[in-house]
Coordinates of C-alpha atoms in Angstrom, one line a residue:
Chain A
M294 CA -1.5 32.8 -19.3
T295 CA 2.0 32.3 -20.8
K296 CA 3.6 29.7 -23.3
S297 CA 5.7 28.8 -19.9
L298 CA 3.4 27.5 -17.3
I299 CA 1.1 26.3 -20.0
H300 CA 3.9 24.1 -21.4
K301 CA 4.6 23.7 -17.6
M302 CA 0.7 22.2 -17.0
T303 CA 1.0 20.4 -19.5
R304 CA 4.0 18.3 -18.4
L305 CA 2.8 18.2 -15.1
A306 CA -0.9 16.8 -16.2
L307 CA 1.6 14.6 -19.0
L308 CA 3.3 12.8 -15.7
L309 CA 0.6 12.4 -14.3
A310 CA -1.4 10.4 -16.9
I311 CA 1.4 7.9 -17.0
G312 CA 1.4 8.3 -12.9
V313 CA -2.4 7.7 -13.2
V314 CA -1.3 3.8 -15.2
I315 CA 1.8 2.6 -14.0
N316 CA 0.1 2.7 -10.9
Y317 CA -3.1 0.7 -12.0
A318 CA -1.3 -1.1 -14.6
E319 CA 1.3 -2.1 -11.8
A320 CA -1.6 -3.0 -9.2
V321 CA -3.0 -5.6 -12.3
L322 CA 0.5 -6.7 -13.4
L323 CA 3.0 -6.9 -10.4
P324 CA 0.8 -7.6 -7.6
L325 CA 3.1 -8.0 -3.9
A326 CA 0.4 -8.1 -1.5
F327 CA 0.9 -12.2 -1.3
I328 CA 3.7 -10.7 0.6
A329 CA 1.5 -8.9 3.1
P330 CA -1.0 -5.9 2.5
G331 CA 0.4 -3.2 1.0
V332 CA 3.1 -4.5 -0.4
K333 CA 4.7 -2.6 -4.0
L334 CA 6.7 -1.4 -5.6
G335 CA 5.1 1.5 -5.8
L336 CA 7.5 2.3 -9.6
A337 CA 4.4 5.5 -9.6
N338 CA 6.5 6.6 -6.3
T339 CA 9.0 7.2 -10.2
I340 CA 6.6 10.2 -11.3
G341 CA 6.7 11.3 -8.0
L342 CA 10.7 12.5 -7.5
I343 CA 10.8 12.8 -11.3
V344 CA 8.5 15.5 -10.6
L345 CA 10.3 16.6 -7.0
Y346 CA 13.6 15.7 -9.5
Y347 CA 12.5 18.6 -12.0
F348 CA 9.6 20.8 -10.8
G349 CA 9.7 21.4 -7.0
I350 CA 8.1 20.5 -4.0
K351 CA 4.4 22.3 -4.4
E352 CA 3.5 20.6 -7.4
Y353 CA 5.8 17.0 -6.2
I354 CA 3.0 17.0 -3.1
S355 CA -0.2 19.4 -5.8
I356 CA 1.1 15.8 -8.8
G357 CA 0.6 13.5 -5.8
F358 CA -2.2 14.6 -4.4
L359 CA -4.5 14.0 -7.8
R360 CA -2.5 11.2 -8.8
V361 CA -4.7 9.5 -5.1
I362 CA -7.9 10.7 -6.3
L363 CA -8.1 10.9 -9.8
T364 CA -7.0 7.0 -9.0
A365 CA -9.2 6.6 -6.6
L366 CA -12.5 6.9 -9.6
F367 CA -11.4 3.9 -10.8
T368 CA -11.3 2.7 -7.5
G369 CA -13.3 4.2 -5.5
F370 CA -13.6 6.4 -2.9
G371 CA -13.9 3.5 0.2
F372 CA -11.9 1.7 2.3
N373 CA -9.0 1.4 -0.4
F374 CA -9.0 5.6 -1.0
Y375 CA -8.7 6.2 2.8
I376 CA -5.8 4.1 3.1
A377 CA -4.5 4.9 0.2
I378 CA -5.1 8.3 1.3
S379 CA -3.2 8.1 4.8
G380 CA 0.3 6.6 2.9
W381 CA 0.7 9.8 0.6
A382 CA 0.2 12.4 3.2
L383 CA 2.3 10.6 5.9
A384 CA 5.1 9.8 3.4
T385 CA 5.3 13.5 1.5
I386 CA 5.0 15.3 5.0
V387 CA 8.4 13.4 5.9
V388 CA 10.0 13.9 2.1
V389 CA 9.5 17.3 2.6
I390 CA 10.5 17.8 5.7
F391 CA 13.8 16.0 4.0
H392 CA 13.6 17.5 1.8
Y393 CA 13.7 21.1 2.4
W394 CA 16.5 19.5 5.3
Q395 CA 19.0 19.2 2.4
R396 CA 20.7 16.3 3.5
L397 CA 19.5 12.9 1.7
S398 CA 19.4 12.0 -2.4
I399 CA 16.9 10.8 -4.5
F400 CA 18.4 7.7 -2.7
G401 CA 17.5 8.7 0.8
L402 CA 14.0 10.8 -0.6
S403 CA 12.4 7.5 -1.6
M404 CA 13.8 4.9 1.0
A405 CA 11.5 7.3 3.2
S406 CA 8.8 7.5 1.3
A407 CA 8.1 4.5 1.1
V408 CA 8.4 2.8 4.1
M409 CA 6.2 6.0 5.3
H410 CA 3.9 5.4 3.6
G411 CA 2.6 1.4 5.0
V412 CA 3.5 3.6 7.6
G413 CA 0.5 5.5 6.3
Q414 CA -1.9 2.9 5.0
I415 CA -1.3 0.7 9.0
I416 CA -1.7 3.5 11.2
M417 CA -5.1 3.9 9.3
V418 CA -5.8 0.6 9.5
A419 CA -5.1 -0.3 13.1
I420 CA -7.6 3.9 13.9
L421 CA -10.3 2.0 11.4
Y422 CA -10.4 -1.9 13.0
Q423 CA -9.6 0.2 16.4
N424 CA -7.3 -3.1 16.4
K425 CA -3.0 -3.2 17.9
Y426 CA -3.0 -7.1 15.7
I427 CA -2.6 -4.6 12.4
I428 CA 0.7 -2.7 13.3
N429 CA 2.5 -7.1 13.3
Y430 CA 2.4 -5.5 9.7
L431 CA 5.0 -2.9 10.6
P432 CA 8.0 -5.1 10.5
I433 CA 7.6 -6.6 7.0
L434 CA 6.5 -2.6 5.7
F435 CA 8.9 -1.0 6.3
F436 CA 11.5 -3.9 5.1
T437 CA 9.7 -3.8 2.1
G438 CA 9.7 -0.2 1.7
I439 CA 13.3 0.0 1.8
A440 CA 13.6 -2.4 -1.1
S441 CA 11.5 -1.1 -3.0
G442 CA 12.1 2.3 -2.1
L443 CA 15.6 2.2 -3.3
I444 CA 14.2 0.6 -6.8
I445 CA 11.9 3.0 -7.7
A446 CA 15.9 5.6 -6.6
V447 CA 17.2 3.8 -9.5
I448 CA 15.6 3.9 -12.0
A449 CA 13.8 8.0 -10.9
R450 CA 17.2 8.6 -11.7
E451 CA 17.7 6.5 -14.5
V452 CA 15.2 9.0 -15.8
V453 CA 16.3 11.6 -14.7
T454 CA 20.0 11.4 -16.7
R455 CA 18.6 10.3 -19.6
V456 CA 14.9 12.1 -20.0
R457 CA 16.4 15.7 -20.5
L458 CA 13.5 17.7 -19.8
T459 CA 16.0 20.0 -17.9
T460 CA 16.8 23.1 -20.8
S461 CA 13.0 23.0 -21.3
L462 CA 12.5 23.2 -18.0
D463 CA 14.7 25.3 -15.8
E464 CA 12.4 28.3 -17.6
Y465 CA 9.5 28.1 -15.1
E466 CA 12.0 28.5 -11.6
K467 CA 11.0 32.2 -10.0
Chain B
M177 CA 15.3 25.9 -7.2
N178 CA 17.8 23.2 -5.6
K179 CA 17.3 20.0 -7.4
I180 CA 17.8 17.0 -5.4
P181 CA 21.1 15.2 -5.3
L182 CA 21.0 12.5 -7.6
K183 CA 24.5 10.4 -5.8
K184 CA 23.7 8.9 -1.8
T185 CA 25.4 10.7 0.2
R186 CA 26.1 10.2 4.0
F187 CA 22.6 10.6 5.1
D188 CA 21.5 8.7 3.8
I189 CA 23.4 6.1 4.6
Y190 CA 22.6 6.7 8.7
A191 CA 19.0 6.9 6.9
F192 CA 19.5 3.6 6.0
S193 CA 20.7 1.9 8.6
F194 CA 18.5 3.8 10.8
L195 CA 15.5 2.3 9.0
M196 CA 17.2 -1.3 9.4
L197 CA 17.8 -1.5 12.4
F198 CA 14.0 0.5 13.3
A199 CA 12.8 -2.1 11.3
S200 CA 14.8 -5.2 12.9
L201 CA 13.3 -4.4 15.9
L202 CA 9.8 -3.7 15.7
L203 CA 10.0 -7.0 14.5
V204 CA 11.4 -8.6 17.9
I205 CA 9.2 -6.0 19.3
T206 CA 5.8 -7.4 17.0
N207 CA 6.3 -11.0 17.4
V208 CA 7.7 -11.3 22.0
F209 CA 4.8 -8.6 22.4
N210 CA 1.8 -8.3 20.3
R211 CA 1.4 -11.8 19.9
P212 CA -1.7 -13.8 21.3
N213 CA -1.2 -17.0 23.2
N214 CA -3.7 -17.6 25.1
D215 CA -7.3 -18.9 24.4
L216 CA -7.0 -18.4 20.6
V217 CA -10.9 -18.1 18.4
V218 CA -10.9 -16.7 15.1
N219 CA -12.4 -13.3 15.0
V220 CA -14.6 -12.2 11.5
Y221 CA -15.0 -8.3 11.1
Y222 CA -16.3 -6.4 8.7
E223 CA -16.8 -2.9 8.6
F224 CA -14.7 -2.4 11.3
N225 CA -16.8 -4.1 13.8
I226 CA -16.2 -7.7 15.2
I227 CA -19.8 -9.9 14.0
D228 CA -18.0 -12.9 14.3
T229 CA -16.2 -15.7 16.8
H230 CA -15.6 -19.3 15.7
E231 CA -12.7 -21.8 16.9
L232 CA -10.0 -22.6 15.5
Y233 CA -10.1 -26.4 16.6
I234 CA -12.8 -26.9 14.6
N235 CA -12.8 -27.1 11.3
Q236 CA -14.8 -25.4 9.3
S237 CA -15.9 -23.3 5.8
L238 CA -18.0 -20.3 6.3
V239 CA -19.5 -18.0 3.8
Y240 CA -20.5 -14.4 4.2
R241 CA -23.5 -13.9 1.7
K242 CA -23.4 -10.1 0.3
D243 CA -27.4 -9.9 1.3
D244 CA -26.4 -10.1 4.5
Y245 CA -24.0 -7.8 4.5
P246 CA -23.9 -5.3 1.6
R247 CA -21.1 -4.0 1.5
L248 CA -18.8 -7.0 0.6
L249 CA -18.4 -7.3 -3.4
D250 CA -19.6 -10.8 -3.2
D251 CA -19.8 -13.8 -1.2
I252 CA -16.3 -14.5 0.7
T253 CA -15.6 -18.2 2.3
V254 CA -13.6 -18.3 5.0
E255 CA -11.6 -21.3 5.9
I256 CA -10.4 -22.9 8.8
T257 CA -8.4 -25.8 9.3
N258 CA -6.3 -27.6 11.9
G259 CA -5.6 -24.3 13.7
K260 CA -5.6 -21.7 10.0
V261 CA -7.2 -20.0 8.6
R262 CA -7.7 -18.4 5.2
I263 CA -9.7 -16.7 2.4
D264 CA -11.5 -19.2 0.3
E265 CA -12.9 -17.6 -2.3
E266 CA -13.7 -14.2 -2.1
T267 CA -14.7 -11.6 -5.6
S268 CA -12.3 -8.0 -5.0
P269 CA -10.1 -6.2 -7.7
L270 CA -7.2 -7.4 -7.5
N271 CA -8.1 -10.9 -4.6
Y272 CA -5.6 -9.6 -2.3
C273 CA -6.9 -11.7 0.5
S274 CA -7.1 -14.8 -0.7
L275 CA -3.4 -14.7 -2.3
Q276 CA -2.4 -14.4 1.0
G277 CA -3.6 -18.3 1.8
W278 CA -3.4 -19.7 4.5
V279 CA -2.4 -17.6 7.8
E280 CA -1.1 -19.8 11.6
Q281 CA 0.7 -16.7 13.0
S282 CA -2.3 -15.7 16.0
G283 CA -2.2 -11.7 15.4
T284 CA -1.5 -12.0 11.6
P285 CA -4.8 -10.3 10.1
I286 CA -6.8 -11.1 6.4
I287 CA -7.3 -7.9 5.2
C288 CA -10.7 -8.0 2.2
A289 CA -10.6 -3.9 1.9
P290 CA -12.4 -3.9 -0.6
N291 CA -14.4 -5.5 1.3
Y292 CA -14.5 -4.2 4.7
F293 CA -13.7 -7.3 5.8
M294 CA -10.7 -8.7 7.7
V295 CA -10.0 -12.2 9.8
I296 CA -7.3 -12.6 12.4
I297 CA -6.3 -15.2 14.5
E298 CA -6.7 -13.5 18.2
E299 CA -7.4 -13.7 22.4
R300 CA -11.1 -13.9 23.1
L301 CA -12.8 -11.3 23.9

């Protein structure tokens, strides 16, 4: 294993760990779900955007997936896990599509990701409960997703412009 | 590798506008076409199935016990008062469903995800 690969894996592991901690800390310290079920700022998505910016789409998918799995180790692989994985899956599909389209900036990608995360969650809950009224939460999750997506994009942009990872990571580009 | 732009593009504005418009449209559609308004009752779901139906205008406090419903994290108390319903007491890591408070709008579920429990005002089935 080359030094550069070890370096890359170490940084990704560190970002993954930060993502899991932020995810858990946000749920405890910044609960917004009293607005509506599923509403959250999604601070851990800043890590996803940072990974996407510095490493690329494969790493973005891997780190996102691992974050959901590792978070489930704390909260269990029950109902919450189904909701989380469906939200992640839909958000990731949309981000991958828009990333290859190359027209949206970090703001557009973050917004689309946040909104689709909520949509994925609602679809899963509606399927599990077989209840059409679950989708009444969609507009709230759209509006809060747009707002949280923009906030997350601002934070992620500040991080990538202030934290100088670029020079040490450019060597990993193929 | 193409890095994602950090400055907003006009496509971001289009995306923002589209999402806002779509969300507004959804808000209207769900409120006009997806709200039950006849013969309303409180339905209680456990593990994705209806386990109980209660009259909306009979004030009552109902306790669902973990002994009877093993996937509950602990007993759950549902309170129905004057056409409104709430989860009064529950055990969960973040207490989202009790934090949601009173719900009087039909078709708005109260979901206690870790407990596999949901309460909603909807039409009698």
